[in-house]
Amino acid sequence: MTNNLILRVVSKSLIPLIIVFALYVQFHGDYGPGGGFQAGVIMSAAIILYALVFGLDAAEQVIPSTILRILASLGVLIYAGVGVVTLFLGGNYLDYSVLGETRVAGQHLGILLVELGVGMTVFSVMLIIFFAFAGRGRP
Amino acid sequence: MIDIFITVILLAFLAITAVSIVRMTNLFAIIMLFGIFSFLSAAIFVVMDAVDVAFTEAAVGAGISTVLMLATIALTRDHHEKASTSHRPWLPLAVVIVTGAALVYGTLDIPWFGDPEAPAQMHVAPYYIERSVPETGVPNVVTAVLASYRGFDTLGEVIVVFTAGIAVMLLIGGRRRKSNARSNEGEEDDK
């Protein structure tokens, strides 16, 4: 598929749109449908499209697997870390109300951070799985 | 009225897709039909106003799963073996019919879709609907429940995803290629 001109041009113009849409789903999840899970999957779909059209090696240069491993762990760390921070601020585990000036502001911040962690982990784990499967077929 | 019409058509397509998946032997076509199946399910969820679930189904079920299954099929053999025609379908058919009848009988007790008296609507749902905006300031109730009220469950889900990634890395990912290349070089040196 790497030599198909039409596919290359179309996917080049599509990938930025997919990434912007993923970011929209990530940060607009409080107001509309969506959230970390969907955003992570959509974001990884952009990279997978890139890998399918331009080849696996090019995609692994865009996002090296070491960065993916760090991102996957960092996502879980952010989520669990928010819980630990709320513990230290005197609340229950994952009770975001203590994070901000007011209860509502704290909840908002907590949900945003937690969704970010979810998105990062889902994005990188999907890519790790895809690279692991697709990389085995390489000669 | 139009809702019921659309749902019936979508469910009919869902059944047709499922039957064609069962009757087909070409794995590539089956994977594509799985994707169509997921999209039809997502459309049904949209009709039922479960937009977040529909979103996830379309992105995960139709998108990523299809790509992963295609990647898997690229690793295995393309061709398929002819299914043997000698087996007798009567016992499995009887089991399926009895189980299906039991499930349909079970649905008779389920409250109607959107019934305000249903137990699911009486338990914690009114609390979330009334209190989620003043308590969390997040207009999307689904996000408020997922990330705040049920934050513990979502943390568990994220860890499940993370564990799946680690398992795949341990089983088939990572350094395999390099060690293979090294062992190949070793063999050449031996020769």
CSV table of C-alpha atoms in Angstrom, one decimal:
chain,number,residue,atom,x,y,z
A,1,MET,CA,0.0,0.0,0.0
A,2,THR,CA,3.0,2.3,0.4
A,3,ASN,CA,3.2,3.3,-3.3
A,4,ASN,CA,-0.4,4.3,-3.7
A,5,LEU,CA,-0.4,8.1,-4.5
A,6,ILE,CA,-4.1,8.7,-3.9
A,7,LEU,CA,-4.0,6.9,-0.5
A,8,ARG,CA,-1.0,8.9,0.5
A,9,VAL,CA,-2.5,12.2,-0.4
A,10,VAL,CA,-5.9,11.5,1.1
A,11,SER,CA,-4.5,10.1,4.4
A,12,LYS,CA,-2.1,13.0,4.7
A,13,SER,CA,-5.0,15.4,4.7
A,14,LEU,CA,-7.1,13.2,6.9
A,15,ILE,CA,-4.7,12.4,9.7
A,16,PRO,CA,-4.5,16.0,11.0
A,17,LEU,CA,-8.3,16.2,11.1
A,18,ILE,CA,-8.5,12.9,12.9
A,19,ILE,CA,-6.0,14.1,15.5
A,20,VAL,CA,-7.9,17.4,16.0
A,21,PHE,CA,-11.1,15.5,16.4
A,22,ALA,CA,-9.5,13.2,18.9
A,23,LEU,CA,-8.3,16.2,21.0
A,24,TYR,CA,-11.9,17.7,20.7
A,25,VAL,CA,-13.4,14.5,21.9
A,26,GLN,CA,-10.8,14.4,24.8
A,27,PHE,CA,-11.3,17.9,26.1
A,28,HIS,CA,-15.0,18.3,25.1
A,29,GLY,CA,-16.0,15.1,26.8
A,30,ASP,CA,-17.4,17.1,29.8
A,31,TYR,CA,-19.9,18.8,27.5
A,32,GLY,CA,-20.7,16.3,24.7
A,33,PRO,CA,-20.4,12.6,24.1
A,34,GLY,CA,-16.9,11.3,24.4
A,35,GLY,CA,-14.0,11.2,26.8
A,36,GLY,CA,-10.6,9.6,27.4
A,37,PHE,CA,-11.4,6.2,26.0
A,38,GLN,CA,-12.9,7.3,22.7
A,39,ALA,CA,-10.3,10.0,22.3
A,40,GLY,CA,-7.4,7.6,22.9
A,41,VAL,CA,-8.8,5.2,20.3
A,42,ILE,CA,-9.4,7.9,17.7
A,43,MET,CA,-5.9,9.3,18.2
A,44,SER,CA,-4.4,5.8,17.9
A,45,ALA,CA,-6.5,5.3,14.7
A,46,ALA,CA,-4.7,8.3,13.2
A,47,ILE,CA,-1.3,6.7,13.8
A,48,ILE,CA,-2.5,3.3,12.6
A,49,LEU,CA,-3.7,4.9,9.4
A,50,TYR,CA,-0.3,6.4,9.0
A,51,ALA,CA,1.3,3.1,9.6
A,52,LEU,CA,-0.9,1.3,7.1
A,53,VAL,CA,-0.2,3.8,4.3
A,54,PHE,CA,3.4,4.9,5.0
A,55,GLY,CA,4.7,1.7,6.5
A,56,LEU,CA,5.4,0.5,10.0
A,57,ASP,CA,8.9,1.8,10.3
A,58,ALA,CA,7.8,5.3,9.4
A,59,ALA,CA,5.1,5.2,12.1
A,60,GLU,CA,7.6,3.8,14.7
A,61,GLN,CA,9.8,6.8,13.9
A,62,VAL,CA,6.8,9.1,14.6
A,63,ILE,CA,6.2,7.5,18.0
A,64,PRO,CA,9.0,5.2,19.2
A,65,SER,CA,7.9,2.3,21.3
A,66,THR,CA,9.8,3.5,24.3
A,67,ILE,CA,7.7,6.7,24.4
A,68,LEU,CA,4.6,4.6,24.0
A,69,ARG,CA,5.5,2.5,27.0
A,70,ILE,CA,6.3,5.6,29.1
A,71,LEU,CA,2.9,7.2,28.0
A,72,ALA,CA,1.0,4.0,28.9
A,73,SER,CA,2.4,4.0,32.4
A,74,LEU,CA,2.2,7.7,32.8
A,75,GLY,CA,-1.6,7.6,32.1
A,76,VAL,CA,-2.2,5.2,34.9
A,77,LEU,CA,0.2,7.1,37.1
A,78,ILE,CA,-1.7,10.4,36.5
A,79,TYR,CA,-5.0,8.7,37.3
A,80,ALA,CA,-3.8,7.0,40.4
A,81,GLY,CA,-1.7,10.0,41.3
A,82,VAL,CA,-4.8,12.3,41.3
A,83,GLY,CA,-6.3,10.0,43.9
A,84,VAL,CA,-3.1,10.1,46.0
A,85,VAL,CA,-3.1,14.0,45.8
A,86,THR,CA,-6.7,14.1,47.0
A,87,LEU,CA,-5.7,11.9,49.9
A,88,PHE,CA,-2.9,14.3,50.9
A,89,LEU,CA,-5.3,17.3,50.5
A,90,GLY,CA,-7.5,15.7,53.1
A,91,GLY,CA,-10.2,14.1,51.0
A,92,ASN,CA,-11.1,10.5,50.1
A,93,TYR,CA,-9.2,8.7,47.4
A,94,LEU,CA,-10.4,10.1,44.0
A,95,ASP,CA,-12.6,12.7,45.7
A,96,TYR,CA,-11.8,15.6,43.4
A,97,SER,CA,-13.7,18.2,45.4
A,98,VAL,CA,-10.6,19.1,47.4
A,99,LEU,CA,-8.5,19.9,44.3
A,100,GLY,CA,-9.8,23.4,43.6
A,101,GLU,CA,-10.9,26.5,45.3
A,102,THR,CA,-14.5,25.4,45.2
A,103,ARG,CA,-15.9,21.9,45.2
A,104,VAL,CA,-17.2,22.3,41.6
A,105,ALA,CA,-13.8,23.7,40.3
A,106,GLY,CA,-12.0,20.8,42.0
A,107,GLN,CA,-14.4,18.3,40.4
A,108,HIS,CA,-13.9,19.9,37.0
A,109,LEU,CA,-10.1,19.8,37.3
A,110,GLY,CA,-10.1,16.2,38.6
A,111,ILE,CA,-12.3,14.9,35.8
A,112,LEU,CA,-10.1,16.7,33.2
A,113,LEU,CA,-6.9,15.2,34.6
A,114,VAL,CA,-8.4,11.7,35.0
A,115,GLU,CA,-9.7,11.7,31.5
A,116,LEU,CA,-6.3,12.8,30.3
A,117,GLY,CA,-4.7,9.8,32.0
A,118,VAL,CA,-7.3,7.5,30.5
A,119,GLY,CA,-6.7,9.0,27.0
A,120,MET,CA,-3.0,8.6,27.2
A,121,THR,CA,-3.1,5.0,28.4
A,122,VAL,CA,-5.7,3.9,25.9
A,123,PHE,CA,-3.9,5.7,23.0
A,124,SER,CA,-0.5,4.1,23.8
A,125,VAL,CA,-1.8,0.6,24.6
A,126,MET,CA,-3.8,0.4,21.4
A,127,LEU,CA,-0.6,1.4,19.5
A,128,ILE,CA,1.5,-1.1,21.5
A,129,ILE,CA,-0.9,-3.9,20.6
A,130,PHE,CA,-1.1,-2.8,17.0
A,131,PHE,CA,2.7,-2.5,16.6
A,132,ALA,CA,3.2,-5.9,18.3
A,133,PHE,CA,0.8,-7.6,16.0
A,134,ALA,CA,1.8,-5.9,12.8
A,135,GLY,CA,5.5,-6.0,13.6
A,136,ARG,CA,5.5,-9.8,13.7
A,137,GLY,CA,4.6,-10.0,10.1
A,138,ARG,CA,7.7,-8.1,9.1
A,139,PRO,CA,10.4,-10.2,7.3
B,1,MET,CA,-43.1,5.5,15.9
B,2,ILE,CA,-40.2,6.4,13.5
B,3,ASP,CA,-37.9,5.2,16.3
B,4,ILE,CA,-39.4,1.7,16.2
B,5,PHE,CA,-39.3,1.6,12.4
B,6,ILE,CA,-35.6,2.5,12.4
B,7,THR,CA,-34.8,0.0,15.2
B,8,VAL,CA,-36.6,-2.8,13.5
B,9,ILE,CA,-34.7,-2.2,10.2
B,10,LEU,CA,-31.4,-1.9,12.0
B,11,LEU,CA,-32.0,-5.1,14.0
B,12,ALA,CA,-33.0,-6.9,10.7
B,13,PHE,CA,-29.7,-5.8,9.2
B,14,LEU,CA,-28.0,-7.0,12.3
B,15,ALA,CA,-29.5,-10.4,12.0
B,16,ILE,CA,-28.7,-10.6,8.3
B,17,THR,CA,-25.1,-9.7,9.0
B,18,ALA,CA,-24.9,-12.3,11.8
B,19,VAL,CA,-26.3,-15.1,9.6
B,20,SER,CA,-23.9,-14.2,6.8
B,21,ILE,CA,-21.0,-14.2,9.2
B,22,VAL,CA,-21.9,-17.7,10.3
B,23,ARG,CA,-22.4,-19.0,6.7
B,24,MET,CA,-19.2,-17.5,5.3
B,25,THR,CA,-15.8,-19.1,5.2
B,26,ASN,CA,-13.6,-16.3,3.9
B,27,LEU,CA,-12.0,-14.8,6.9
B,28,PHE,CA,-11.3,-11.4,5.3
B,29,ALA,CA,-15.0,-10.9,4.4
B,30,ILE,CA,-16.0,-12.1,7.9
B,31,ILE,CA,-13.8,-9.4,9.5
B,32,MET,CA,-15.3,-6.7,7.3
B,33,LEU,CA,-18.8,-8.0,8.3
B,34,PHE,CA,-17.8,-7.8,12.0
B,35,GLY,CA,-17.0,-4.1,11.4
B,36,ILE,CA,-20.5,-3.6,9.7
B,37,PHE,CA,-22.0,-5.5,12.7
B,38,SER,CA,-20.4,-3.0,15.1
B,39,PHE,CA,-21.5,0.0,13.1
B,40,LEU,CA,-25.1,-1.3,13.1
B,41,SER,CA,-24.9,-1.8,16.9
B,42,ALA,CA,-23.6,1.7,17.2
B,43,ALA,CA,-26.5,3.0,15.1
B,44,ILE,CA,-29.0,1.2,17.4
B,45,PHE,CA,-27.3,2.7,20.5
B,46,VAL,CA,-27.7,6.2,18.9
B,47,VAL,CA,-31.4,5.5,18.3
B,48,MET,CA,-31.6,4.5,22.0
B,49,ASP,CA,-30.0,7.9,23.0
B,50,ALA,CA,-26.8,6.2,24.3
B,51,VAL,CA,-24.5,8.4,22.3
B,52,ASP,CA,-21.4,7.7,24.5
B,53,VAL,CA,-21.8,3.9,24.1
B,54,ALA,CA,-22.4,4.3,20.4
B,55,PHE,CA,-19.2,6.4,20.1
B,56,THR,CA,-17.2,3.8,21.9
B,57,GLU,CA,-18.7,0.9,19.8
B,58,ALA,CA,-17.9,2.7,16.6
B,59,ALA,CA,-14.4,3.6,17.6
B,60,VAL,CA,-13.3,0.4,19.3
B,61,GLY,CA,-15.6,-2.2,17.8
B,62,ALA,CA,-15.6,-1.1,14.2
B,63,GLY,CA,-12.3,0.7,14.1
B,64,ILE,CA,-9.5,-0.8,16.3
B,65,SER,CA,-10.9,-4.3,16.5
B,66,THR,CA,-11.2,-4.6,12.7
B,67,VAL,CA,-7.6,-3.4,12.3
B,68,LEU,CA,-6.3,-5.7,14.9
B,69,MET,CA,-8.1,-8.7,13.4
B,70,LEU,CA,-6.8,-7.8,10.0
B,71,ALA,CA,-3.2,-7.6,11.4
B,72,THR,CA,-3.8,-11.0,13.0
B,73,ILE,CA,-5.1,-12.5,9.7
B,74,ALA,CA,-2.0,-11.1,8.0
B,75,LEU,CA,0.1,-13.2,10.3
B,76,THR,CA,-1.8,-16.5,9.8
B,77,ARG,CA,-2.7,-18.3,6.7
B,78,ASP,CA,-5.0,-16.6,4.2
B,79,HIS,CA,-6.7,-19.7,3.0
B,80,HIS,CA,-9.3,-21.6,4.9
B,81,GLU,CA,-10.1,-25.2,5.2
B,82,LYS,CA,-13.4,-26.6,4.0
B,83,ALA,CA,-15.8,-27.1,6.9
B,84,SER,CA,-16.6,-30.8,7.2
B,85,THR,CA,-20.1,-31.5,6.2
B,86,SER,CA,-20.4,-34.8,8.1
B,87,HIS,CA,-21.4,-33.3,11.5
B,88,ARG,CA,-24.9,-33.5,12.7
B,89,PRO,CA,-26.4,-30.1,13.6
B,90,TRP,CA,-29.4,-31.4,15.6
B,91,LEU,CA,-27.9,-31.4,19.1
B,92,PRO,CA,-26.3,-27.9,18.9
B,93,LEU,CA,-29.5,-26.7,17.2
B,94,ALA,CA,-31.6,-28.0,20.0
B,95,VAL,CA,-29.3,-26.4,22.6
B,96,VAL,CA,-29.4,-23.1,20.8
B,97,ILE,CA,-33.2,-23.1,20.4
B,98,VAL,CA,-33.8,-24.0,24.1
B,99,THR,CA,-31.3,-21.3,25.3
B,100,GLY,CA,-32.8,-18.7,22.9
B,101,ALA,CA,-36.4,-19.6,24.1
B,102,ALA,CA,-35.3,-19.2,27.7
B,103,LEU,CA,-33.7,-15.8,27.0
B,104,VAL,CA,-36.8,-14.6,25.1
B,105,TYR,CA,-38.9,-15.9,28.1
B,106,GLY,CA,-36.6,-13.9,30.4
B,107,THR,CA,-37.2,-10.7,28.4
B,108,LEU,CA,-40.9,-10.8,29.2
B,109,ASP,CA,-40.2,-9.6,32.7
B,110,ILE,CA,-37.9,-6.8,31.5
B,111,PRO,CA,-39.5,-3.3,31.8
B,112,TRP,CA,-40.2,-1.4,28.6
B,113,PHE,CA,-37.5,0.7,27.2
B,114,GLY,CA,-37.4,4.1,28.9
B,115,ASP,CA,-40.0,3.0,31.5
B,116,PRO,CA,-39.7,5.6,34.4
B,117,GLU,CA,-40.8,2.9,36.9
B,118,ALA,CA,-38.0,0.5,35.9
B,119,PRO,CA,-35.6,-0.4,38.8
B,120,ALA,CA,-32.7,0.9,36.8
B,121,GLN,CA,-34.3,4.4,36.7
B,122,MET,CA,-35.4,4.3,40.4
B,123,HIS,CA,-32.1,3.5,42.1
B,124,VAL,CA,-29.2,6.1,41.7
B,125,ALA,CA,-30.2,7.5,38.3
B,126,PRO,CA,-32.4,10.3,39.8
B,127,TYR,CA,-29.6,11.3,42.1
B,128,TYR,CA,-27.1,11.6,39.2
B,129,ILE,CA,-29.6,13.5,37.0
B,130,GLU,CA,-30.5,16.0,39.8
B,131,ARG,CA,-27.1,16.5,41.5
B,132,SER,CA,-24.4,15.9,38.9
B,133,VAL,CA,-24.4,19.5,37.5
B,134,PRO,CA,-24.5,21.3,40.8
B,135,GLU,CA,-21.9,18.9,42.3
B,136,THR,CA,-19.5,18.5,39.5
B,137,GLY,CA,-20.3,21.3,37.0
B,138,VAL,CA,-20.1,18.8,34.1
B,139,PRO,CA,-23.1,18.9,31.8
B,140,ASN,CA,-22.5,15.4,30.4
B,141,VAL,CA,-23.9,13.1,33.1
B,142,VAL,CA,-22.2,10.1,31.6
B,143,THR,CA,-18.8,11.8,32.0
B,144,ALA,CA,-19.6,12.9,35.5
B,145,VAL,CA,-20.6,9.3,36.5
B,146,LEU,CA,-17.7,7.7,34.7
B,147,ALA,CA,-14.9,9.9,36.0
B,148,SER,CA,-16.2,11.2,39.3
B,149,TYR,CA,-19.0,9.1,40.9
B,150,ARG,CA,-17.6,5.9,39.6
B,151,GLY,CA,-14.0,7.0,39.4
B,152,PHE,CA,-12.8,3.8,41.1
B,153,ASP,CA,-14.3,1.6,38.4
B,154,THR,CA,-12.8,3.7,35.7
B,155,LEU,CA,-9.4,3.4,37.3
B,156,GLY,CA,-9.9,-0.3,37.3
B,157,GLU,CA,-10.8,-0.2,33.6
B,158,VAL,CA,-7.7,1.8,32.7
B,159,ILE,CA,-5.5,-0.7,34.6
B,160,VAL,CA,-7.2,-3.5,32.7
B,161,VAL,CA,-6.3,-1.8,29.4
B,162,PHE,CA,-2.7,-1.2,30.7
B,163,THR,CA,-2.4,-4.9,31.7
B,164,ALA,CA,-3.6,-6.0,28.3
B,165,GLY,CA,-0.8,-3.9,26.7
B,166,ILE,CA,1.8,-5.4,29.1
B,167,ALA,CA,0.5,-8.9,28.3
B,168,VAL,CA,0.8,-8.4,24.5
B,169,MET,CA,4.2,-6.9,24.9
B,170,LEU,CA,5.4,-9.8,27.0
B,171,LEU,CA,3.9,-12.4,24.7
B,172,ILE,CA,4.6,-11.2,21.1
B,173,GLY,CA,6.1,-7.7,21.4
B,174,GLY,CA,9.3,-6.0,22.1
B,175,ARG,CA,12.8,-7.4,21.6
B,176,ARG,CA,11.9,-10.5,19.6
B,177,ARG,CA,13.3,-9.2,16.3
B,178,LYS,CA,16.6,-8.2,17.7
B,179,SER,CA,17.2,-11.5,19.4
B,180,ASN,CA,16.1,-13.3,16.2
B,181,ALA,CA,18.6,-11.3,14.2
B,182,ARG,CA,21.3,-12.1,16.7
B,183,SER,CA,20.5,-15.8,16.6
B,184,ASN,CA,20.5,-15.7,12.8
B,185,GLU,CA,23.9,-14.1,12.8
B,186,GLY,CA,25.1,-16.8,15.2
B,187,GLU,CA,23.9,-19.5,12.9
B,188,GLU,CA,25.7,-18.0,10.0
B,189,ASP,CA,28.9,-17.8,12.1
B,190,ASP,CA,28.6,-21.4,12.9
B,191,LYS,CA,28.4,-22.3,9.2
